[in-house]
PDB file of C-alpha atoms in Angstrom:
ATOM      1  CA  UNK I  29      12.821 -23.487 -22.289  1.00 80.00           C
ATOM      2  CA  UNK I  30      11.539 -20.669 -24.205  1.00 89.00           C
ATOM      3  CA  UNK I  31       9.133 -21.002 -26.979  1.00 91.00           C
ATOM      4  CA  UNK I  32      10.682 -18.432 -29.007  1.00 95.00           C
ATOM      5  CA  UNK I  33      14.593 -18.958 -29.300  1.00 96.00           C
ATOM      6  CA  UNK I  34      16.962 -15.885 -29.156  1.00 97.00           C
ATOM      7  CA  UNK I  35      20.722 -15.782 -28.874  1.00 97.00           C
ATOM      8  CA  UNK I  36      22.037 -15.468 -25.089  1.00 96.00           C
ATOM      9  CA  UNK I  37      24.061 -12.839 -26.237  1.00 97.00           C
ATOM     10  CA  UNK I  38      25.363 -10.655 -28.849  1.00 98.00           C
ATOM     11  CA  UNK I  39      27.930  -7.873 -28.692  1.00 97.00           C
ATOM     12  CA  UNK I  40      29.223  -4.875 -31.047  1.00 97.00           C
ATOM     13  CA  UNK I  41      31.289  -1.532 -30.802  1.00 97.00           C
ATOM     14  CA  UNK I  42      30.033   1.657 -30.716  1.00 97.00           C
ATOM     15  CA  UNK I  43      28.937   2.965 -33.972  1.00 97.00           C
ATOM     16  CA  UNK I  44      28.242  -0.532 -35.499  1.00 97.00           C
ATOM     17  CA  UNK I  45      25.099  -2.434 -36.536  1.00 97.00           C
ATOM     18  CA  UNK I  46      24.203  -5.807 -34.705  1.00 98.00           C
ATOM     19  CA  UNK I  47      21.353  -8.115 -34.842  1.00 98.00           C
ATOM     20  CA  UNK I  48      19.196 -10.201 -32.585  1.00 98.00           C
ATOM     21  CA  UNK I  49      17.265 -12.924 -33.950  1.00 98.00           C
ATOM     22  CA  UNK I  50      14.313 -14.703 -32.774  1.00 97.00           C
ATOM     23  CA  UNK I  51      13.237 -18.239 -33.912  1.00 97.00           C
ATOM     24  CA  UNK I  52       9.811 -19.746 -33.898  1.00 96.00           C
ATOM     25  CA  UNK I  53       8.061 -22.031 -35.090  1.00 95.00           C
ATOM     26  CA  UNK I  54       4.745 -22.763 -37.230  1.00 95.00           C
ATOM     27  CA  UNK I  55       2.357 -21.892 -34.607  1.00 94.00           C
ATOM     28  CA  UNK I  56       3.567 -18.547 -33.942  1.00 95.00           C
ATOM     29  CA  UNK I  57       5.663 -16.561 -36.118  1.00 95.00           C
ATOM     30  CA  UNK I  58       5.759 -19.061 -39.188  1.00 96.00           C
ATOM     31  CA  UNK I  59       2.169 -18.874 -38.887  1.00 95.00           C
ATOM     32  CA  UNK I  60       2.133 -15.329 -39.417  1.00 93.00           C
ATOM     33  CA  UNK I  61       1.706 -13.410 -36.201  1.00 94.00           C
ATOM     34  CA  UNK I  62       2.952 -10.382 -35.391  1.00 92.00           C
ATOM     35  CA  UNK I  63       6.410 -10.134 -33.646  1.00 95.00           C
ATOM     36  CA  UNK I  64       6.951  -7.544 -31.063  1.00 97.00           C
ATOM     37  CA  UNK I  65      10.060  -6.449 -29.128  1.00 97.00           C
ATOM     38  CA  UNK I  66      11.491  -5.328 -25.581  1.00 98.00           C
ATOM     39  CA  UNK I  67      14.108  -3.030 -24.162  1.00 97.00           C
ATOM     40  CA  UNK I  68      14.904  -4.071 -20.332  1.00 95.00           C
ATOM     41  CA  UNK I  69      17.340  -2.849 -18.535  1.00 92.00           C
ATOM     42  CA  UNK I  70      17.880  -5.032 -14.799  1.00 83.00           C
ATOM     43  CA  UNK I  71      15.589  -3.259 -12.451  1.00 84.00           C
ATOM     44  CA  UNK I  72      13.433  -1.006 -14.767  1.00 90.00           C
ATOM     45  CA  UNK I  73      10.392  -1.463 -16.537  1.00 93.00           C
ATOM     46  CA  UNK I  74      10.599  -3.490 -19.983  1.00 94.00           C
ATOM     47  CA  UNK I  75      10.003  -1.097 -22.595  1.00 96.00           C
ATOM     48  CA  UNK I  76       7.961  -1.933 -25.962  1.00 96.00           C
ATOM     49  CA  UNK I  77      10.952  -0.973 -28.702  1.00 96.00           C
ATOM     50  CA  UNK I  78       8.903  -2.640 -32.006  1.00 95.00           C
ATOM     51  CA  UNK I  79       5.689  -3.393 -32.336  1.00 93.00           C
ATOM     52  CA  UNK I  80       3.764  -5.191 -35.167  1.00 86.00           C
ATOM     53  CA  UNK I  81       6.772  -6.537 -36.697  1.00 77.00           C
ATOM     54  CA  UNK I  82       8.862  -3.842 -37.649  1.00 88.00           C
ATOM     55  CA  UNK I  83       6.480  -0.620 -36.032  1.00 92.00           C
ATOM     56  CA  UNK I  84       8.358   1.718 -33.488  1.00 95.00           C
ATOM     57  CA  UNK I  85       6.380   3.852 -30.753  1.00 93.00           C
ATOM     58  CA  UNK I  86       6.352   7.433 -30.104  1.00 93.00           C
ATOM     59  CA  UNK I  87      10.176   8.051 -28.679  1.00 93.00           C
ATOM     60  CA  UNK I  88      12.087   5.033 -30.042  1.00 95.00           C
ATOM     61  CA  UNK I  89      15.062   5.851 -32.405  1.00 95.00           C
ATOM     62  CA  UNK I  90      14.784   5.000 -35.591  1.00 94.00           C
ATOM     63  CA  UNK I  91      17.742   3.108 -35.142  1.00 96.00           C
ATOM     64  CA  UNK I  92      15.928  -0.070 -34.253  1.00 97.00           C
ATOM     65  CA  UNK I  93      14.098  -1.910 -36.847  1.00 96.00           C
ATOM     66  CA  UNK I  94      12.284  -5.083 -36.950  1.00 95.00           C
ATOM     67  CA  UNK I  95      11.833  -7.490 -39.765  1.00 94.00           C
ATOM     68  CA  UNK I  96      10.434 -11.091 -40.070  1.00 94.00           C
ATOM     69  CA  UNK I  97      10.729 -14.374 -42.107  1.00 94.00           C
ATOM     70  CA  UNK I  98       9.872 -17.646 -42.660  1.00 95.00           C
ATOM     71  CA  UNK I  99       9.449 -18.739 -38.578  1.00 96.00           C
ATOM     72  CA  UNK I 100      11.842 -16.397 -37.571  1.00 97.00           C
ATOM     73  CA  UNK I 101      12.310 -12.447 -37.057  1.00 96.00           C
ATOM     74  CA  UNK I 102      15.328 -10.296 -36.491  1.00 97.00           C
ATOM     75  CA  UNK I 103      15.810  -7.123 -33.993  1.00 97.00           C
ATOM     76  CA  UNK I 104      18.520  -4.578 -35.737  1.00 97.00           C
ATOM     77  CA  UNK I 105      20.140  -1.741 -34.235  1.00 97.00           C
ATOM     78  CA  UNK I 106      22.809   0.377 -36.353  1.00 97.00           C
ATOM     79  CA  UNK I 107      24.440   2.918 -35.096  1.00 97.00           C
ATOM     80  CA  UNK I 108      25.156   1.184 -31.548  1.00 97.00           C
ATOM     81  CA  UNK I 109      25.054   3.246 -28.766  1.00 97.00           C
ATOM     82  CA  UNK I 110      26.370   2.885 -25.010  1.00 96.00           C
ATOM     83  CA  UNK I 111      22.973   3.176 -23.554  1.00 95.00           C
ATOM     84  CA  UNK I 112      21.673   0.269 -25.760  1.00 96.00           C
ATOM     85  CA  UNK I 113      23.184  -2.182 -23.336  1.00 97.00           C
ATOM     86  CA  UNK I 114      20.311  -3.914 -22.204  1.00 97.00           C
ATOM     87  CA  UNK I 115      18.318  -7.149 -22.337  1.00 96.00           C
ATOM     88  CA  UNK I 116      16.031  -7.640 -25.765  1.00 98.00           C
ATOM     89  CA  UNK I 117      12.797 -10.174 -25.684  1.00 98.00           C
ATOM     90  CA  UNK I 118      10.852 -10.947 -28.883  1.00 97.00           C
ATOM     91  CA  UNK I 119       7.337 -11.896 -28.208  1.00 97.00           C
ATOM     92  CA  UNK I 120       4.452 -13.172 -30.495  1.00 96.00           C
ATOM     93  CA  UNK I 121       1.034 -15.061 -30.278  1.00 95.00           C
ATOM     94  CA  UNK I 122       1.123 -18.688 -30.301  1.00 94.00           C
ATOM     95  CA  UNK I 123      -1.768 -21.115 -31.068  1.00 92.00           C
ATOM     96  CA  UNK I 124      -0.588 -24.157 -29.626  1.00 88.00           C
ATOM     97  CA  UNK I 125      -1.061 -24.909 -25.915  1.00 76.00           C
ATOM     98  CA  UNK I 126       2.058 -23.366 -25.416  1.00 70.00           C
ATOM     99  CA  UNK I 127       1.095 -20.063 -23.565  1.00 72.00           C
ATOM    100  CA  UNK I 128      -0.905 -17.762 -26.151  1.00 90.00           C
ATOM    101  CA  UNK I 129       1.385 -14.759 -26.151  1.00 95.00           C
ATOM    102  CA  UNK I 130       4.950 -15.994 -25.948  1.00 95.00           C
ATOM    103  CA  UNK I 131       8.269 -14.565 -25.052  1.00 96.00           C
ATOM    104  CA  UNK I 132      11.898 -15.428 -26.351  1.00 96.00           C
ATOM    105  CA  UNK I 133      14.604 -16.264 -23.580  1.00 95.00           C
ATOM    106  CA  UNK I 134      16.064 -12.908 -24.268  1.00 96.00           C
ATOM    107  CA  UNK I 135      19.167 -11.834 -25.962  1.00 97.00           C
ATOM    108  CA  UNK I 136      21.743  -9.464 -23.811  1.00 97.00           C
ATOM    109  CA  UNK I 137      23.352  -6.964 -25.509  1.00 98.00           C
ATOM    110  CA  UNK I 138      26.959  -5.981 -24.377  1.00 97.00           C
ATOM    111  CA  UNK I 139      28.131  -2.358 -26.479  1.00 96.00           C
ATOM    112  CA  UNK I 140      32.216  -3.142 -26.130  1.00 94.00           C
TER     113      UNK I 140
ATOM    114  CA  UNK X 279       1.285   9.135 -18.985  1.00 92.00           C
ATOM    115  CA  UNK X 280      -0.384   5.282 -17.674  1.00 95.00           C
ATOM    116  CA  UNK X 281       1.790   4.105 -15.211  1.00 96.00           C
ATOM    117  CA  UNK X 282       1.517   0.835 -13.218  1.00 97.00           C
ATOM    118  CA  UNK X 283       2.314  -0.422 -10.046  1.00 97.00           C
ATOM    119  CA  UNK X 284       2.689  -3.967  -8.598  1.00 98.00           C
ATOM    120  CA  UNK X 285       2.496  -4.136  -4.932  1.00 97.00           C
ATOM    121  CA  UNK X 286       2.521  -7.824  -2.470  1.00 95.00           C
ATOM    122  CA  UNK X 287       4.746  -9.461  -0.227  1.00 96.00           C
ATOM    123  CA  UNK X 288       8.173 -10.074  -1.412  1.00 95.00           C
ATOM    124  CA  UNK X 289       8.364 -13.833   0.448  1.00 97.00           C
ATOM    125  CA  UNK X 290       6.012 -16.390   0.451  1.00 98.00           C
ATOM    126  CA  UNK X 291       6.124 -19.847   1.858  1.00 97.00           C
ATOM    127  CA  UNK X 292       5.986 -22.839  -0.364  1.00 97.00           C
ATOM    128  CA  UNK X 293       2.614 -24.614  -0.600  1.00 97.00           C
ATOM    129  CA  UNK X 294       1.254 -21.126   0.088  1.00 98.00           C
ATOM    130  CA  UNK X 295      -0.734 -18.369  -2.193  1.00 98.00           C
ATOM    131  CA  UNK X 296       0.643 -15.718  -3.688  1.00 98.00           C
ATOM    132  CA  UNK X 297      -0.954 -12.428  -3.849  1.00 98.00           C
ATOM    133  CA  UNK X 298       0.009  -9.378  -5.764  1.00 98.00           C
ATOM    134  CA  UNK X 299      -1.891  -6.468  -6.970  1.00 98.00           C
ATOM    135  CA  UNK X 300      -0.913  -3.864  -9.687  1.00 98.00           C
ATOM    136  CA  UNK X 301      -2.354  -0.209  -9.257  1.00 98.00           C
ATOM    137  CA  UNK X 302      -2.706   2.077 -12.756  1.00 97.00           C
ATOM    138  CA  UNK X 303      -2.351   5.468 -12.420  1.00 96.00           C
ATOM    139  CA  UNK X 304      -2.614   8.394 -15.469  1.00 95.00           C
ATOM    140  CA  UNK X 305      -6.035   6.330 -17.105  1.00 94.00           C
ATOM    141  CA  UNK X 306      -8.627   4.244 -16.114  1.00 94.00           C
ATOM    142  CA  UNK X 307      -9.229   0.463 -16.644  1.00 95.00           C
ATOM    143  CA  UNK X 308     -12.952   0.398 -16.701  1.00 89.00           C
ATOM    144  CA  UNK X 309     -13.330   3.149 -19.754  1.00 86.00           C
ATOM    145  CA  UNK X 310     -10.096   1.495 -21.393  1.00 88.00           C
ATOM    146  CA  UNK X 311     -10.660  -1.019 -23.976  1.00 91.00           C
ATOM    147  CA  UNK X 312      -7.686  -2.960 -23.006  1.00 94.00           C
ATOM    148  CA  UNK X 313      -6.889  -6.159 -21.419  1.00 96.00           C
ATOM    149  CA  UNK X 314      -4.559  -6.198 -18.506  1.00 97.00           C
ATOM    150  CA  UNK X 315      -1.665  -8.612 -17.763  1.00 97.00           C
ATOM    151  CA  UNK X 316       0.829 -10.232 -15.444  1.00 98.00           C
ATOM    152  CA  UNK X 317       4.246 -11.725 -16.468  1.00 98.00           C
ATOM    153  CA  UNK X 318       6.816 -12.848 -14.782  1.00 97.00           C
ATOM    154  CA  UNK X 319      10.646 -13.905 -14.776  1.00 95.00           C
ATOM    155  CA  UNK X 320      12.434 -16.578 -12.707  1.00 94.00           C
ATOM    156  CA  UNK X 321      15.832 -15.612 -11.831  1.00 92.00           C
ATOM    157  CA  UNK X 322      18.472 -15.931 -14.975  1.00 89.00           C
ATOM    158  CA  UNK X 323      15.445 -16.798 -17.264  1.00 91.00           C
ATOM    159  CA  UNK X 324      13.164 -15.666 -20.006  1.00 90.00           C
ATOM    160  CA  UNK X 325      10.151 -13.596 -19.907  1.00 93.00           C
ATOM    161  CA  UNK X 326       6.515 -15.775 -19.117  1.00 95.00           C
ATOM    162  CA  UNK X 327       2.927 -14.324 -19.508  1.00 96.00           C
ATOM    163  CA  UNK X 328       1.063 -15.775 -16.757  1.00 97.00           C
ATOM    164  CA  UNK X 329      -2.510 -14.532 -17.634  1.00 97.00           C
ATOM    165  CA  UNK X 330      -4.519 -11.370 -18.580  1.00 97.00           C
ATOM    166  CA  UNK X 331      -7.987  -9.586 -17.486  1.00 97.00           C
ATOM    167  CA  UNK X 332     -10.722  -7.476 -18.678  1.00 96.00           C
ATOM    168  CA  UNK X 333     -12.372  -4.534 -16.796  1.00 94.00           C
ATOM    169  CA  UNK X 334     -15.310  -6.933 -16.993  1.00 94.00           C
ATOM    170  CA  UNK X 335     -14.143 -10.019 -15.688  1.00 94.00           C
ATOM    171  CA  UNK X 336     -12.990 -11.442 -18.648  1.00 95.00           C
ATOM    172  CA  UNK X 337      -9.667 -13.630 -18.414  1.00 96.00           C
ATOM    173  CA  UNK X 338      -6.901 -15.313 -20.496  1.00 95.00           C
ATOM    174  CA  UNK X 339      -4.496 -17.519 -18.794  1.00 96.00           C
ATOM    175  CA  UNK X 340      -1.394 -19.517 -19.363  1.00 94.00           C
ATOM    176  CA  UNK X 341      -2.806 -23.125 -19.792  1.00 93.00           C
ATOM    177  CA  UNK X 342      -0.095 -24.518 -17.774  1.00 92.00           C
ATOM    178  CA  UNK X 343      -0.536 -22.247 -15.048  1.00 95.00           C
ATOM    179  CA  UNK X 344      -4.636 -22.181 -15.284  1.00 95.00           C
ATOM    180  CA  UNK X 345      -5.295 -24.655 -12.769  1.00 96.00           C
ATOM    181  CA  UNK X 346      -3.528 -22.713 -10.075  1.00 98.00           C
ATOM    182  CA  UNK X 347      -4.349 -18.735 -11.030  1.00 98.00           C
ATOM    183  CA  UNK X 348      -7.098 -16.522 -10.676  1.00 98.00           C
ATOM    184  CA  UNK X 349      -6.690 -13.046 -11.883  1.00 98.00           C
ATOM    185  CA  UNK X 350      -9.540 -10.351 -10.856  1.00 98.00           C
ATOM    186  CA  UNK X 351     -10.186  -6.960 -11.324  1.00 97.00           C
ATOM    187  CA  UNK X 352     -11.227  -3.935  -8.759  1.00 96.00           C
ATOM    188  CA  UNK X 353     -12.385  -0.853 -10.804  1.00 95.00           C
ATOM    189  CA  UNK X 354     -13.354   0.965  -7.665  1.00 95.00           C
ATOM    190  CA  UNK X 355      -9.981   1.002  -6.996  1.00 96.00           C
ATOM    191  CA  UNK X 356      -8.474   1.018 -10.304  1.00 97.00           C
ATOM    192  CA  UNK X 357      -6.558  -2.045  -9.519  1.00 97.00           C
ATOM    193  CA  UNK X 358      -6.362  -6.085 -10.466  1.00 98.00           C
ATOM    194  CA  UNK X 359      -4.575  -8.407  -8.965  1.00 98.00           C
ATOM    195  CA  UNK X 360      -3.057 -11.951  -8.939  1.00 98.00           C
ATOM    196  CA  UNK X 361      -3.245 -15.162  -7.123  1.00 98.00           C
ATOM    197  CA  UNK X 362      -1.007 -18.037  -7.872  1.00 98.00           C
ATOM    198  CA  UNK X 363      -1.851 -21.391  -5.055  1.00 97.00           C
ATOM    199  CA  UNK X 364       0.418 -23.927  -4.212  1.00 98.00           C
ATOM    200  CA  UNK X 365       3.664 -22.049  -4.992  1.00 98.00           C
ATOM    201  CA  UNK X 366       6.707 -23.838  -5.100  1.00 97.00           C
ATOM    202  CA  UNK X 367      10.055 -22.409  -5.833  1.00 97.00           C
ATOM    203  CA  UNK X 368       9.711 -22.662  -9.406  1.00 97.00           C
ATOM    204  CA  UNK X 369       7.571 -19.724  -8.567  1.00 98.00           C
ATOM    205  CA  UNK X 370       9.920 -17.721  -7.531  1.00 98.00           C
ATOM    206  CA  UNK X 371      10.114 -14.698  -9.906  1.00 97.00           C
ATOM    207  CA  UNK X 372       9.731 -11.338 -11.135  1.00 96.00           C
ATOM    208  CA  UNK X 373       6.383 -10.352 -11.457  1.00 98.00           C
ATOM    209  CA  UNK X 374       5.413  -7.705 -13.754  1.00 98.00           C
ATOM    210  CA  UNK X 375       2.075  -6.180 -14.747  1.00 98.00           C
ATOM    211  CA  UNK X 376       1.205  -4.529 -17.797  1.00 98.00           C
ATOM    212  CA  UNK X 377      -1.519  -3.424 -20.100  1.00 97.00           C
ATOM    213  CA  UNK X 378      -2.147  -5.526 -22.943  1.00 96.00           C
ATOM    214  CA  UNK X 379      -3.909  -5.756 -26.309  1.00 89.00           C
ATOM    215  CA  UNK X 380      -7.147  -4.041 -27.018  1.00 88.00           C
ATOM    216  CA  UNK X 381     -10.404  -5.741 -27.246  1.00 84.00           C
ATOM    217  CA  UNK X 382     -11.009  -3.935 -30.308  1.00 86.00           C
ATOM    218  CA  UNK X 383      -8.437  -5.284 -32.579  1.00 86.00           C
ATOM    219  CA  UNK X 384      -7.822  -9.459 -32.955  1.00 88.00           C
ATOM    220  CA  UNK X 385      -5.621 -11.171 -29.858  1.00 86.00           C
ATOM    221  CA  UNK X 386      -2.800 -11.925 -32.126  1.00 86.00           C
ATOM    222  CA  UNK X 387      -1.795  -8.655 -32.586  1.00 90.00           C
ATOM    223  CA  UNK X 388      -1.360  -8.343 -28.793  1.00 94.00           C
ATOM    224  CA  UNK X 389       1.939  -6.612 -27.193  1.00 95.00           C
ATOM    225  CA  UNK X 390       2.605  -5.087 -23.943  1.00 97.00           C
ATOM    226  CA  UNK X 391       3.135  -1.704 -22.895  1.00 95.00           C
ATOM    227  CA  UNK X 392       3.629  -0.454 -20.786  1.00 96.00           C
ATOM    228  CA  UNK X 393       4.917  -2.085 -17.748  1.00 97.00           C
ATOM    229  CA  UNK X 394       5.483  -1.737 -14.067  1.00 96.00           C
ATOM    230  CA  UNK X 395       9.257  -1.994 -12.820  1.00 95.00           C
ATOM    231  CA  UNK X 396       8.115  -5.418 -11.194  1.00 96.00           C
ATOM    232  CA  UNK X 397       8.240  -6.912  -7.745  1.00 97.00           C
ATOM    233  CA  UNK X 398      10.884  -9.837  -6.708  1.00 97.00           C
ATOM    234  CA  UNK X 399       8.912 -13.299  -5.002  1.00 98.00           C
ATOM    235  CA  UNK X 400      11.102 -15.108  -2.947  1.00 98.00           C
ATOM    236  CA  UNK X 401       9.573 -18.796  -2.039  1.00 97.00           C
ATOM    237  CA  UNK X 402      10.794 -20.107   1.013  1.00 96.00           C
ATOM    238  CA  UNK X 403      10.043 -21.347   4.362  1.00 94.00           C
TER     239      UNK X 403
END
C-alpha cells in the first residue's frame, strides 16, 4: 500500500491529452511539499520527468506538466505520443513515520 | 554525464544479508553536495525509498526498514553500498540507486535523479 495513491492505469490515443493523478494526504502533499515525477520504462532507469511541482529538466518535452492541489497533484501529457508508454510515479516528502520521501504505486500508461 | 551502477548477487537466501553496492561514474561523491540513495520495487508494486547517505557518513533511512539496514559510503572508490539483514521474501525486489537531494537546499524539496537501471533480488533457498 502506497502512501501516495495513483491510478493503476490510464490510456489515450495518439495526439490526445491524458492525466495522471496522485493523492496524498496532510503530511505530504496537503502539507505543502513539493511533488516530483518519474518516467520508467520496464528495464531502464526511472527518469526524473517534473520536478518541484510542475519544473521540467534539461531534455523533457514541454509536453508534460505538473500541477498540484489541495492533497493531491496531477501529471499531464498533451499531445500523446507512442514512446510515452511507460510507467509514471509521483513522489513527495512525508513527515509522518511513513518513509520521509514517498512514492505513489505508479500509474501505467497504455498510448492505444 | 553522472551515471550509476548497482552491482551484488542476484539471489540471496532468506534469513540472510543482502549486499549491493552502486558505483558513480562522470562526478564524484565526496566533492558533491548530494545525498545518495537506494530504492527499491517488489515485483508488480510501487516504488520504496529504502534509505540515503552522505559522502560523510551521514544517513536517512526508512523507519520501517531502520532496524535491519546500514547504508555506507567508500569515497576511495567512489562507491556506497547497502545491507539489508534478515531478508525474507518480502525483500525480494528491484533495487535501484540514485543521487538524491542536496545538502544545501531543505530535505523536502528532495527528488531523484538520476538513477541506475537497477538489479533484480531473488530470495530463496
Amino acid at each position: 500500500q502506497s502512501v501516495l495513491t495513483q491510478p493503476p492505469s490510464v490510456s489515450g490515443a495518439p495526439g490526445q491529452r491524458v492525466t495522471i493523478s496522485c493523492t496524498g494526504s496532510s503530511s505530504n502533499i496537503g502539507a505543502g511539499y513539493d511533488v516530483h515525477w518519474y518516467q520508467h520504462l520496464p528495464g531502464t532507469a526511472p527518469k526524473l520527468l517534473i520536478y518541484d511541482k510542475s519544473n521540467r529538466p534539461s531534455g523533457v518535452p514541454d509536453r508534460f506538466s505538473g500541477s498540484k492541489s489541495g492533497t493531491s497533484a496531477s501529471l499531464a501529457i498533451t499531445g500523446l505520443q507512442a514512446e510515452d508508454e511507460a510507467d509514471y510515479y509521483c513522489q513527495s516528502y512525508d513527515s509522518s513515520l511513513s518513509g520521509l520521501w514517498v512514492f505513489g504505486g505508479g500509474t501505467k500508461l497504455t498510448v492505444l | 554525464q553522472l551515471q550509476l551502477q548497482e552491482s551484488g548477487p542476484g539471489l540471496v537466501k532468506p534469513s540472510e544479508t543482502l549486499s549491493l553496492t552502486c558505483t558513480v561514474s562522470g562526478g564524484s561523491i565526496s566533492s558533491s553536495s548530494h545525498y545518495w540513495g537506494w530504492i527499491r520495487q517488489p515485483p508488480g508494486k510501487g516504488l520504496e525509498w529504502i534509505g540515503s547517505i552522505y559522502y560523510s557518513g551521514t544517513t536517512y533511512y526508512n523507519p520501517s526498514l531502520k532496524s535491519r539496514v546500514t547504508i555506507s559510503v567508500d569515497t576511495s572508490k567512489n562507491q556506497f553500498s547497502l545491507k539489508l539483514s534478515s531478508v525474507t521474501a518480502a525483500d525480494m525486489a528491484v533495487y535501484y540507486c540514485a543521487r538524491h537531494g542536496s545538502h544545501l537546499t531543505t530535505v523536502i524539496t528532495w527528488w531523484f535523479d538520476p538513477w541506475g537501471q537497477g538489479t533484480l533480488v531473488t530470495v530463496s533457498s
